[in-house]
XYZ file of C-alpha atoms in Angstrom:
771
model
C 151.544 66.050 111.961
C 154.093 66.630 108.813
C 156.941 67.617 111.526
C 158.792 65.667 113.781
C 158.186 67.641 117.043
C 160.052 67.547 120.414
C 157.703 66.806 123.309
C 157.802 70.720 124.146
C 156.801 71.685 121.071
C 154.285 68.738 120.751
C 152.500 70.400 124.122
C 152.460 74.187 122.837
C 150.732 72.909 119.571
C 148.238 70.588 121.803
C 148.020 74.025 124.196
C 147.068 76.294 120.921
C 144.452 73.833 119.611
C 142.826 73.839 122.691
C 142.564 77.298 123.267
C 141.392 78.065 119.748
C 138.727 74.985 119.709
C 137.895 76.935 122.976
C 137.329 79.921 120.981
C 135.568 78.528 117.833
C 132.847 76.247 120.127
C 131.814 78.486 122.586
C 131.457 81.419 120.539
C 129.347 79.467 117.837
C 127.285 77.572 120.616
C 126.509 80.638 122.602
C 125.905 82.779 119.340
C 123.054 80.533 118.613
C 122.076 80.715 121.997
C 121.993 83.989 122.606
C 120.609 85.157 119.088
C 117.443 83.375 119.898
C 117.059 83.609 123.207
C 117.101 80.335 124.168
C 116.447 79.132 127.664
C 119.284 77.018 128.563
C 121.536 76.131 131.640
C 124.343 78.217 130.842
C 126.592 76.513 133.618
C 125.798 73.120 131.792
C 126.532 73.873 128.458
C 129.860 75.413 129.526
C 131.426 73.059 131.169
C 129.883 70.623 128.257
C 131.987 73.038 125.646
C 135.365 72.713 128.192
C 135.044 68.745 128.181
C 134.762 68.871 124.843
C 137.293 70.972 123.990
C 139.570 68.577 126.451
C 138.515 65.204 124.994
C 138.800 66.424 121.006
C 141.725 68.019 121.181
C 143.593 65.095 122.898
C 141.883 62.530 120.502
C 142.543 64.826 117.102
C 146.285 64.849 118.626
C 146.673 60.898 118.936
C 149.077 59.482 116.050
C 147.162 56.219 115.874
C 144.508 56.056 113.170
C 142.949 53.174 114.986
C 142.774 54.329 117.958
C 141.105 57.637 117.001
C 138.402 55.679 114.919
C 137.338 53.492 117.625
C 137.176 56.835 119.862
C 135.244 58.232 116.923
C 132.809 55.055 116.632
C 132.775 55.061 120.517
C 131.596 58.500 120.666
C 129.118 58.174 117.831
C 127.752 55.233 119.582
C 127.222 57.487 123.011
C 125.585 60.070 121.145
C 122.908 57.949 119.412
C 122.137 55.640 123.189
C 121.408 59.140 124.513
C 119.569 60.562 122.130
C 117.567 56.997 122.417
C 117.172 57.135 126.116
C 116.435 60.967 125.897
C 114.052 61.141 122.712
C 111.016 62.791 124.336
C 113.158 65.200 125.818
C 115.222 65.903 122.713
C 112.237 66.313 120.881
C 110.652 69.230 122.989
C 114.043 70.749 122.726
C 113.846 70.831 118.900
C 110.070 71.936 118.917
C 111.138 74.792 121.597
C 114.162 75.845 119.081
C 112.150 75.636 115.985
C 109.338 78.049 117.656
C 112.118 80.444 118.727
C 114.069 80.395 115.303
C 110.360 80.689 113.653
C 109.204 83.755 115.813
C 112.473 85.667 115.557
C 112.556 85.416 111.670
C 108.874 86.152 111.741
C 109.405 89.441 113.823
C 112.641 90.483 111.714
C 110.515 90.018 108.291
C 107.645 92.022 109.310
C 105.241 88.686 109.913
C 102.237 87.900 111.945
C 103.215 84.059 111.781
C 103.801 82.458 114.986
C 104.728 78.709 115.382
C 102.078 77.164 118.118
C 103.988 73.697 119.270
C 101.050 73.022 121.817
C 99.528 70.817 119.792
C 102.416 68.657 119.792
C 103.858 69.358 123.264
C 101.027 69.982 125.156
C 100.966 72.235 127.931
C 104.752 73.257 128.808
C 106.659 75.372 131.776
C 109.565 77.700 131.427
C 110.959 74.976 133.444
C 110.751 72.004 131.077
C 111.682 73.992 128.124
C 114.934 75.029 129.669
C 115.696 71.696 130.661
C 114.771 70.204 127.287
C 116.824 73.018 125.074
C 119.539 72.322 127.420
C 119.988 68.640 127.091
C 119.474 69.308 123.081
C 122.258 71.699 123.198
C 124.406 69.565 125.658
C 124.420 66.949 122.398
C 124.654 70.137 119.760
C 128.009 71.137 121.641
C 129.412 67.745 121.372
C 128.605 67.349 117.540
C 129.870 71.199 116.742
C 133.245 70.046 118.970
C 133.786 67.266 116.766
C 133.040 69.076 113.774
C 135.125 71.824 114.334
C 137.963 69.831 115.908
C 138.219 68.088 112.641
C 138.118 70.882 110.570
C 140.869 73.113 112.553
C 143.026 70.043 114.328
C 142.752 67.440 111.604
C 142.155 69.287 108.023
C 144.690 72.294 109.078
C 142.460 74.593 106.739
C 141.219 78.175 107.948
C 138.679 78.279 104.993
C 136.933 74.910 105.682
C 136.704 75.594 109.328
C 135.413 79.554 108.466
C 132.656 77.669 105.941
C 131.727 75.038 108.439
C 131.504 78.064 111.367
C 129.994 81.064 109.492
C 126.508 79.597 108.467
C 125.541 79.172 111.948
C 126.135 83.112 112.700
C 125.067 83.910 109.170
C 121.706 82.331 110.326
C 120.314 85.063 113.031
C 122.337 87.760 110.820
C 120.778 87.449 107.586
C 117.464 88.990 109.440
C 119.628 91.685 111.233
C 119.571 89.575 114.713
C 122.992 90.317 116.869
C 124.263 87.662 118.790
C 125.758 88.345 122.230
C 128.760 90.403 122.405
C 131.089 88.094 123.991
C 130.194 84.748 122.040
C 130.272 87.040 118.950
C 133.695 88.539 119.750
C 135.071 84.928 120.822
C 134.188 83.933 117.332
C 135.737 86.697 115.358
C 138.752 86.590 117.398
C 138.812 82.612 116.394
C 138.386 83.464 113.089
C 140.871 86.047 112.897
C 143.851 84.330 114.051
C 142.625 81.594 111.963
C 143.315 83.709 109.126
C 146.487 85.170 110.602
C 148.521 81.486 110.628
C 146.411 79.820 107.740
C 149.501 79.943 105.383
C 151.980 78.427 108.323
C 149.404 76.142 109.912
C 150.303 72.832 107.717
C 153.812 73.286 107.053
C 155.210 74.927 110.046
C 152.656 73.820 112.873
C 155.141 74.467 115.967
C 155.612 78.258 114.354
C 151.832 78.274 114.011
C 151.360 77.779 117.471
C 153.908 79.899 118.813
C 151.811 82.729 116.677
C 148.621 81.732 118.296
C 150.238 81.808 121.857
C 151.523 85.098 121.292
C 148.214 86.994 119.420
C 145.966 85.223 121.695
C 146.872 86.576 125.138
C 147.455 90.547 123.539
C 144.097 89.995 121.813
C 142.130 89.017 124.893
C 143.723 91.710 127.022
C 143.132 94.257 124.195
C 139.379 93.222 124.054
C 138.754 92.971 128.036
C 140.406 96.597 128.453
C 137.804 97.734 125.762
C 135.169 96.632 127.680
C 136.003 97.927 131.047
C 137.292 101.231 129.497
C 133.737 101.584 127.427
C 131.382 99.164 128.814
C 128.464 98.869 126.180
C 125.876 98.991 129.137
C 127.210 102.324 130.615
C 128.789 104.091 127.284
C 126.911 107.130 126.460
C 127.982 108.295 123.037
C 127.873 111.998 122.656
C 124.972 113.845 120.742
C 126.719 115.418 117.850
C 128.551 111.689 117.295
C 125.252 109.635 117.304
C 123.466 112.644 115.406
C 126.404 112.464 112.689
C 126.309 108.637 112.819
C 122.925 108.447 112.001
C 122.711 110.978 109.504
C 125.467 109.280 107.488
C 123.686 106.092 107.457
C 120.166 107.224 106.677
C 121.633 109.430 104.218
C 123.390 106.519 102.312
C 120.332 104.258 102.899
C 118.228 106.906 100.849
C 120.605 106.998 98.355
C 120.891 103.202 98.139
C 116.954 103.177 97.859
C 116.773 105.939 95.342
C 114.722 108.164 97.510
C 113.314 111.180 95.336
C 112.358 114.854 95.579
C 108.831 113.482 96.605
C 106.654 116.106 98.585
C 109.450 118.614 98.697
C 107.600 121.619 97.840
C 105.284 120.440 100.899
C 108.121 120.299 103.445
C 108.072 116.367 103.367
C 111.407 115.239 101.477
C 113.642 117.331 103.587
C 113.182 114.935 106.722
C 113.183 117.747 109.031
C 109.934 118.418 111.613
C 109.997 121.871 110.615
C 108.460 123.420 107.449
C 109.792 126.865 105.872
C 106.900 128.414 103.705
C 109.346 131.311 102.694
C 110.388 129.289 99.789
C 107.096 127.638 98.532
C 106.642 128.305 95.217
C 105.069 126.355 92.043
C 104.434 122.907 92.930
C 106.870 120.352 90.675
C 106.703 116.508 90.998
C 108.057 113.981 89.038
C 105.558 111.295 89.711
C 107.952 108.798 91.559
C 106.682 106.318 94.021
C 107.055 107.750 97.745
C 105.389 105.119 99.663
C 104.008 101.609 99.234
C 100.902 101.029 100.971
C 98.739 97.508 101.576
C 96.018 97.457 104.016
C 93.090 94.803 104.735
C 90.424 97.462 103.637
C 89.598 99.408 100.308
C 89.402 102.720 101.048
C 90.850 106.259 101.170
C 93.101 107.216 103.970
C 95.199 109.896 105.285
C 99.028 109.219 106.238
C 100.071 111.881 108.609
C 104.016 112.242 108.345
C 104.077 115.130 111.211
C 102.471 117.677 112.606
C 103.590 121.346 113.522
C 102.533 123.718 116.379
C 104.010 127.180 115.963
C 103.419 129.788 113.034
C 106.092 131.879 112.695
C 104.917 133.825 109.953
C 106.934 132.355 107.514
C 106.911 128.738 108.457
C 105.816 126.127 110.993
C 107.740 124.789 113.925
C 107.835 121.916 116.268
C 107.618 122.656 120.248
C 110.352 122.906 122.268
C 111.767 119.519 123.670
C 111.342 120.842 127.425
C 107.676 121.230 126.806
C 107.033 117.484 125.548
C 108.889 116.723 128.754
C 106.231 118.515 130.441
C 103.916 116.928 128.800
C 104.989 113.696 129.740
C 105.925 114.681 133.590
C 103.575 117.698 134.189
C 103.548 121.337 134.545
C 101.793 124.288 135.910
C 99.067 125.557 133.295
C 97.445 128.753 133.022
C 93.976 128.633 131.524
C 94.006 131.132 128.395
C 90.164 131.550 127.816
C 86.903 130.694 128.789
C 86.026 128.852 125.443
C 88.507 126.087 125.792
C 87.385 125.008 129.338
C 84.387 126.288 130.252
C 84.353 125.136 133.918
C 87.355 127.150 134.760
C 87.798 130.702 134.717
C 90.267 132.284 132.633
C 94.085 132.903 134.120
C 93.720 130.672 136.843
C 96.771 128.520 137.468
C 96.703 124.751 138.016
C 99.137 121.986 138.567
C 98.234 119.523 135.556
C 99.723 115.774 136.036
C 101.838 114.645 132.811
C 100.056 111.987 130.402
C 103.291 109.734 131.430
C 103.745 106.898 129.030
C 100.394 107.373 127.219
C 100.990 108.250 123.455
C 98.036 111.040 122.251
C 98.154 109.516 118.781
C 96.215 106.686 120.080
C 93.477 108.431 122.281
C 91.147 107.960 119.258
C 91.578 104.298 119.186
C 91.446 103.585 122.838
C 88.084 105.677 123.325
C 86.841 103.164 120.484
C 88.100 99.651 121.948
C 85.165 97.743 120.509
C 86.105 99.000 116.804
C 87.508 96.561 114.389
C 91.514 97.050 113.805
C 92.970 97.039 110.556
C 96.347 95.689 109.549
C 98.427 98.402 107.409
C 101.451 98.188 106.120
C 103.934 101.389 104.836
C 106.849 100.756 103.008
C 108.874 104.380 102.632
C 110.320 104.124 99.157
C 111.287 107.779 98.076
C 109.188 109.884 100.872
C 111.101 111.865 103.500
C 113.083 109.283 105.648
C 112.854 110.508 108.823
C 108.985 109.673 109.430
C 106.761 106.619 109.538
C 103.578 107.923 107.693
C 100.841 106.282 110.166
C 96.952 106.313 109.395
C 94.650 107.727 111.761
C 93.188 106.160 114.810
C 96.472 104.512 115.416
C 95.983 101.378 117.710
C 99.818 100.627 117.943
C 101.184 101.947 121.275
C 104.549 102.760 122.041
C 105.372 99.797 124.271
C 104.332 97.605 120.970
C 106.320 99.880 118.613
C 109.512 98.485 117.187
C 111.645 100.195 114.673
C 110.281 103.335 115.380
C 109.689 105.640 118.111
C 107.181 108.617 119.121
C 108.536 112.238 119.174
C 106.003 114.219 121.716
C 102.763 114.076 120.231
C 104.030 115.003 117.253
C 105.025 112.250 114.818
C 106.564 109.001 114.579
C 110.417 109.109 114.142
C 111.792 106.087 111.762
C 114.344 103.649 113.116
C 117.625 103.328 110.988
C 117.676 100.630 108.571
C 113.731 100.384 108.940
C 111.868 101.002 105.747
C 108.416 99.138 106.385
C 106.394 99.297 109.087
C 103.442 97.066 110.262
C 100.785 99.153 111.897
C 97.443 98.444 113.504
C 94.581 100.846 113.151
C 90.775 101.288 114.196
C 89.534 103.030 110.992
C 86.078 103.037 112.234
C 86.896 104.976 115.468
C 83.822 107.706 115.578
C 84.052 110.619 117.853
C 80.578 110.188 118.605
C 81.023 106.601 119.859
C 84.617 107.288 122.308
C 85.067 106.435 125.567
C 87.789 106.824 127.521
C 88.147 104.860 130.945
C 90.406 104.352 133.809
C 93.962 106.323 133.618
C 93.779 106.566 130.204
C 90.725 109.204 130.664
C 92.503 110.897 133.145
C 95.738 111.066 130.926
C 93.237 112.434 127.937
C 92.125 115.068 130.576
C 95.532 116.218 131.352
C 96.659 116.211 127.654
C 93.388 118.373 126.923
C 94.837 121.125 129.076
C 98.228 120.826 127.428
C 96.504 120.972 124.190
C 94.623 124.386 125.253
C 98.106 125.931 126.206
C 100.210 125.039 123.181
C 97.784 125.115 120.442
C 95.923 128.150 120.322
C 99.006 130.606 119.673
C 98.467 132.887 116.971
C 101.344 135.626 116.118
C 100.287 139.044 117.663
C 101.067 140.832 113.891
C 98.473 138.706 112.462
C 95.922 138.354 114.874
C 93.866 141.529 113.914
C 93.485 139.849 110.234
C 92.773 137.081 111.120
C 89.924 137.620 113.431
C 88.658 139.692 110.560
C 88.767 137.105 108.570
C 86.722 134.691 110.881
C 84.067 137.929 111.300
C 83.674 137.474 107.162
C 83.510 133.569 107.619
C 80.855 134.105 110.287
C 78.633 136.488 107.761
C 79.218 134.220 104.882
C 78.263 131.176 107.270
C 74.917 133.163 108.002
C 74.066 133.208 104.377
C 75.180 129.683 103.209
C 74.912 126.207 104.489
C 77.554 123.421 104.164
C 75.482 120.231 104.234
C 78.416 117.833 105.718
C 78.750 120.355 108.501
C 75.349 120.643 108.899
C 74.950 116.525 109.095
C 77.775 116.822 111.762
C 76.082 119.476 113.702
C 72.717 117.435 114.165
C 74.888 114.871 115.943
C 75.913 116.776 118.763
C 78.761 118.968 120.246
C 81.863 116.572 120.223
C 81.931 117.107 116.056
C 82.223 121.301 116.826
C 85.832 121.603 115.585
C 84.877 119.489 112.738
C 82.238 121.397 112.003
C 83.895 124.728 111.773
C 86.722 123.477 109.929
C 83.931 122.327 107.187
C 82.616 125.804 107.043
C 86.132 127.575 107.140
C 86.771 125.291 103.853
C 83.896 126.143 102.271
C 84.355 129.669 102.933
C 87.891 129.563 101.939
C 87.080 128.172 98.574
C 85.008 130.998 97.714
C 87.452 133.655 98.182
C 90.192 131.673 96.976
C 91.101 129.041 93.967
C 93.205 125.707 94.289
C 96.474 126.929 92.379
C 99.842 124.920 91.711
C 101.430 127.346 90.160
C 100.796 129.869 92.718
C 104.283 131.708 93.206
C 106.406 132.149 96.325
C 105.500 134.961 98.965
C 107.743 137.949 98.699
C 110.836 138.382 101.043
C 109.441 139.617 104.492
C 105.457 139.307 103.512
C 103.589 136.615 105.559
C 102.834 133.535 104.220
C 98.841 133.997 105.024
C 98.889 137.667 103.651
C 100.428 136.658 100.564
C 97.534 133.782 100.433
C 94.841 136.259 100.960
C 95.944 139.016 98.558
C 96.547 136.675 95.665
C 93.448 134.752 96.214
C 94.640 131.638 95.181
C 97.010 128.889 96.535
C 97.693 124.988 97.297
C 96.921 122.882 100.229
C 99.748 124.364 102.216
C 97.945 127.666 102.102
C 94.207 126.680 102.898
C 95.938 124.381 105.465
C 97.931 127.292 107.290
C 95.087 129.808 106.797
C 92.572 127.406 108.344
C 94.496 126.256 111.370
C 95.129 129.939 112.334
C 91.163 130.922 112.020
C 90.120 127.669 113.949
C 92.754 128.549 116.870
C 91.077 132.379 116.562
C 87.729 130.925 117.101
C 89.123 128.751 120.543
C 89.600 125.649 118.509
C 93.146 123.910 119.091
C 93.995 122.914 115.800
C 97.592 122.095 114.362
C 99.200 121.842 110.400
C 99.962 118.235 109.409
C 101.797 117.418 106.287
C 101.743 113.918 104.764
C 99.939 111.654 102.087
C 96.863 110.514 100.786
C 96.147 107.296 99.601
C 93.584 104.860 97.745
C 93.950 101.455 99.254
C 92.729 97.842 97.642
C 92.339 95.361 100.291
C 95.272 93.250 100.640
C 96.989 94.424 97.711
C 100.193 96.746 97.595
C 99.568 100.182 96.153
C 101.970 102.908 94.842
C 101.284 106.098 96.532
C 103.228 108.655 93.842
C 105.038 111.798 95.047
C 102.343 114.323 93.798
C 99.823 112.519 96.674
C 101.963 114.598 99.167
C 99.576 116.719 101.013
C 98.365 119.043 103.892
C 95.416 119.111 106.346
C 94.298 120.226 109.757
C 93.944 118.315 112.873
C 91.529 119.577 115.268
C 91.392 118.605 118.892
C 88.140 116.969 120.170
C 87.799 116.749 123.824
C 87.260 113.136 125.166
C 88.283 111.717 122.099
C 91.810 113.368 120.278
C 93.124 114.762 116.966
C 90.716 114.477 114.138
C 91.965 115.391 110.388
C 89.814 118.091 108.907
C 90.242 118.500 105.051
C 90.349 122.223 103.936
C 92.078 122.172 100.719
C 89.299 122.540 97.401
C 88.931 119.308 95.780
C 89.693 116.938 98.385
C 87.664 114.248 99.541
C 87.664 114.948 103.570
C 85.445 112.240 104.764
C 86.418 109.378 106.637
C 85.116 105.529 107.368
C 83.247 106.601 110.529
C 81.476 109.309 108.333
C 80.647 106.894 105.374
C 79.913 103.908 107.160
C 78.794 104.880 111.005
C 76.051 101.639 111.222
C 78.693 99.256 110.971
C 80.812 100.845 113.796
C 80.512 98.735 116.326
C 79.996 99.418 120.074
C 83.065 100.118 122.593
C 83.590 97.627 125.161
C 84.756 98.391 128.854
C 87.959 96.862 128.635
C 90.650 97.235 125.939
C 92.186 94.388 124.146
C 95.583 93.870 123.310
C 97.043 95.324 119.832
C 99.335 92.789 117.945
C 102.945 93.834 118.018
C 103.961 95.921 114.856
C 107.382 94.431 113.010
C 110.061 96.497 111.317
C 112.045 94.425 108.537
C 114.935 94.975 110.292
C 117.006 95.921 113.067
C 117.156 95.615 116.792
C 117.153 92.212 118.143
C 113.704 90.825 119.843
C 112.930 89.685 122.940
C 110.156 86.935 122.243
C 108.822 85.601 125.452
C 108.774 81.788 125.986
C 104.979 81.531 125.157
C 103.748 83.685 122.723
C 100.301 85.147 123.588
C 97.918 85.744 120.665
C 96.027 88.550 121.175
C 92.044 87.504 121.234
C 91.024 90.254 119.012
C 93.248 89.501 116.289
C 93.545 86.374 114.099
C 96.975 85.416 113.715
C 98.327 82.604 111.421
C 99.482 79.368 113.097
C 101.362 77.143 111.181
C 101.431 73.288 111.634
C 105.124 72.348 113.250
C 105.285 69.402 110.719
C 105.090 72.023 107.841
C 108.786 73.608 109.318
C 110.147 70.419 109.948
C 109.495 69.228 106.426
C 111.527 72.042 105.528
C 114.700 70.450 106.759
C 114.784 67.772 103.947
C 114.203 70.765 101.331
C 117.122 72.431 102.482
C 119.177 69.827 102.589
C 118.135 68.660 99.075
C 118.785 72.554 98.128
C 122.271 72.371 99.433
C 123.007 68.957 97.864
C 121.957 70.619 94.693
C 124.146 73.438 95.159
C 127.447 71.372 95.429
C 126.610 69.488 92.826
C 126.251 72.442 90.822
C 129.220 74.003 92.414
C 131.458 71.079 90.990
C 130.205 70.989 87.381
C 130.399 74.657 87.070
C 133.873 74.462 88.211
C 134.755 71.681 85.583
C 133.214 73.873 83.278
C 135.426 76.747 84.215
C 138.581 74.614 84.154
C 137.580 73.191 80.499
C 137.088 76.464 79.206
C 140.441 77.661 80.357
C 142.196 74.241 79.148
C 140.679 74.765 75.716
C 141.337 78.674 74.949
C 143.084 79.697 71.732
C 146.246 80.716 73.472
C 148.220 77.412 74.030
C 150.289 79.061 76.421
C 147.750 80.471 78.894
C 146.176 76.894 78.541
C 149.155 75.267 79.805
C 149.628 77.763 82.526
C 146.298 77.624 84.154
C 146.738 73.535 83.905
C 149.655 73.853 86.081
C 148.150 76.431 88.508
C 145.103 73.809 89.195
C 147.954 71.074 89.948
C 149.170 73.387 92.183
C 145.998 73.497 94.020
C 145.612 69.766 94.088
C 148.923 69.092 95.172
C 148.652 71.494 97.966
C 145.256 69.803 99.048
C 146.353 66.210 98.673
C 150.142 66.914 100.087
C 151.294 65.396 96.279
C 153.699 67.493 94.227
C 153.350 68.729 90.462
C 154.487 66.361 87.790
C 158.168 67.948 86.641
C 157.534 67.798 82.938
C 154.211 69.590 83.409
C 155.830 71.927 85.610
C 158.442 72.375 82.856
C 156.064 73.022 80.271
C 154.273 75.582 82.224
C 157.972 77.544 82.530
C 158.537 77.258 79.097
C 155.018 78.800 78.578
C 155.578 81.784 81.006
C 159.029 82.841 80.612
C 159.995 82.328 76.879
C 158.767 83.654 73.831
C 158.079 79.903 72.128
C 154.664 79.081 71.621
C 153.700 75.269 72.692
C 152.535 73.463 70.187
C 148.905 71.584 70.339
C 150.746 68.515 71.184
C 152.611 69.787 74.116
C 149.351 71.383 75.301
C 148.102 67.435 74.753
C 150.811 66.057 76.637
C 150.146 68.572 79.607
C 146.417 67.871 79.671
C 147.399 64.249 79.624
C 149.865 64.590 82.610
C 147.216 66.637 84.845
C 144.114 64.346 84.276
C 146.394 61.280 85.070
C 147.620 63.227 88.551
C 144.292 64.820 89.097
C 142.861 61.197 88.975
C 145.431 59.645 91.353
C 144.831 62.561 93.954
C 141.559 61.583 93.668
C 141.434 58.020 94.113
C 143.817 58.744 97.208
C 141.471 60.738 99.257
C 139.598 59.099 101.949
C 135.802 58.888 101.244
C 134.793 62.173 103.345
C 138.092 63.652 102.223
C 136.564 62.907 98.472
C 133.754 64.756 99.268
C 135.403 67.475 100.157
C 137.904 67.385 97.258
C 135.249 67.291 94.703
C 131.847 69.119 96.025
C 133.038 71.802 98.368
C 136.700 72.642 96.830
C 135.258 71.884 93.494
C 138.665 70.379 92.405
C 137.735 67.195 90.474
């Protein structure tokens, strides 16, 4: 210590060091444990933290170097002996730690990679893994206790202490995984108080200790008070505040990603779940990329953004939240007509159970559990930032969805800050081979009632016109043949909604032309009426009209917006904004929602139609799907033993490959330190050789001030006098004076470097870059 302290003041310094070391050590250790969900004995690690704090605080406070040196050697020998005795146990702990870190990183980065340690560790139990990781962290705690204590108590440097602990927190934060609340607060408190007393810590130990002891209790009381007043597990943020927060974050994120007006004309860029058709006019696209897609297969796919249920004459709207709640929990249902459910008389009231946790978008994939599963990655670059654009026959279920959330039966909402999603779909799922079993079949049956109750409405004022249009279509159908529809008709009734959709599409193409320059409907004019009067339109016009015609014929249908994309197996493809599109979904009983293309010029065939002979037969039981992963966002909860689904081939990396990365990381770190030293030297040389000799000498003086502050020395008086002359007089220094200053500087810097002990010299040269 640099002061002659009384016993009281020395005790105060030791007490403050003890408290600060506990904050730093406990916060660092448990941030790692909680971030990677490591199975440890929390009590044992906490007791070890306390013991290390007391021991190392006492050791670093000893004034005799030879005693401290002997204790250092004793600690090192004890650690070495412990490692030697517990080598197998510690090796298992290291493998479990590596597995957890790799799996967390893979989850956060959207990868399917998992680290399998069975080949090296054999079959393990949770108890044996917990014992191994606990043993490992007892040693880690001891090592970190020495490291943090030495930086804080011996080096008395806030910045060294900060950079000595921050990388351990930055490891999980780099992939947006948040550690536990309490250790994170303790570590932040450690840094905050350290920053507060950093100026006085070396020159006034008792003053800095007094500041710590006065500040720390107040900070702890404040944090405890906030925790009690607003417990995180019970606190519910008001709706308006949460909406405002998400809106601000999404807008800023969207602006930062350069989100364009992609799909604005199709209701896709606003990010709302409503479509205003009254303002729909000529299409205007910029050609910017809206989505990037990578699939395991090559083909033409539809990526649905959201569906709408209620036509208002001037737009499409979602069903109310209360209706979606009834879909989950159940409701009283009145059968609307004979065509929808032939076995029950129209007007009969039924009490229907809800579908529970099932998601209707998953029904087609669940009904074809034997079909091949395709991995599809979708990155939102410039599309509406509210939605996740999903493929059809989606097999990713709500319980395996992260970074997104299903909203009713309408769409998948994007999680804040998550822009890339990994989804799984059974592209070859077919209505002809569909078979739901067990609870899923019962849920689909209940949902079918819900569909017939909510997806058959037509505005009363428009119903007569739609009925006349359907009648004209039936006459046209009797005189014309649509080959694709007739081929489906031969395969049976499950396709009937699709068959009618194909005929409606052909009929609409016969009475209207596709025209992207179609003007907006006059104010007060119904959108469909305007389309029929004009005899021209684009996808929104055709999809809206076809949806209402299908409903008039007793086929549940809804309007859908999204994008079409042509994928190349294993490659990222850009989906431009002009690929924004609108189409129709019809509901097929026992199967689910099926898209139907009704706009002229678009390819509306799907994988199950193009290659029906390759579609595998469904099995009786459904297989688990791989868990999709976003690039960012909420903390995962991986299980201790990662289960690999039988139906998916997942990459498995050898643990040795990951272990080999450790020397590589160390080598890169060493190279970075060497580069840092060389860049610092080059920067100094440039400053000392600049054309202005006055400024050059001032820079030399400032450099020597840093050296002196680090080594406890003083700046040479002659150099200080030259610097004052350069700074405060009108005199321009000569080159000889510059060289004299340089000679003094180099001499003192060389002496300061030689005066450092070996470890201090490494810090002096490579971390601080002062020589």
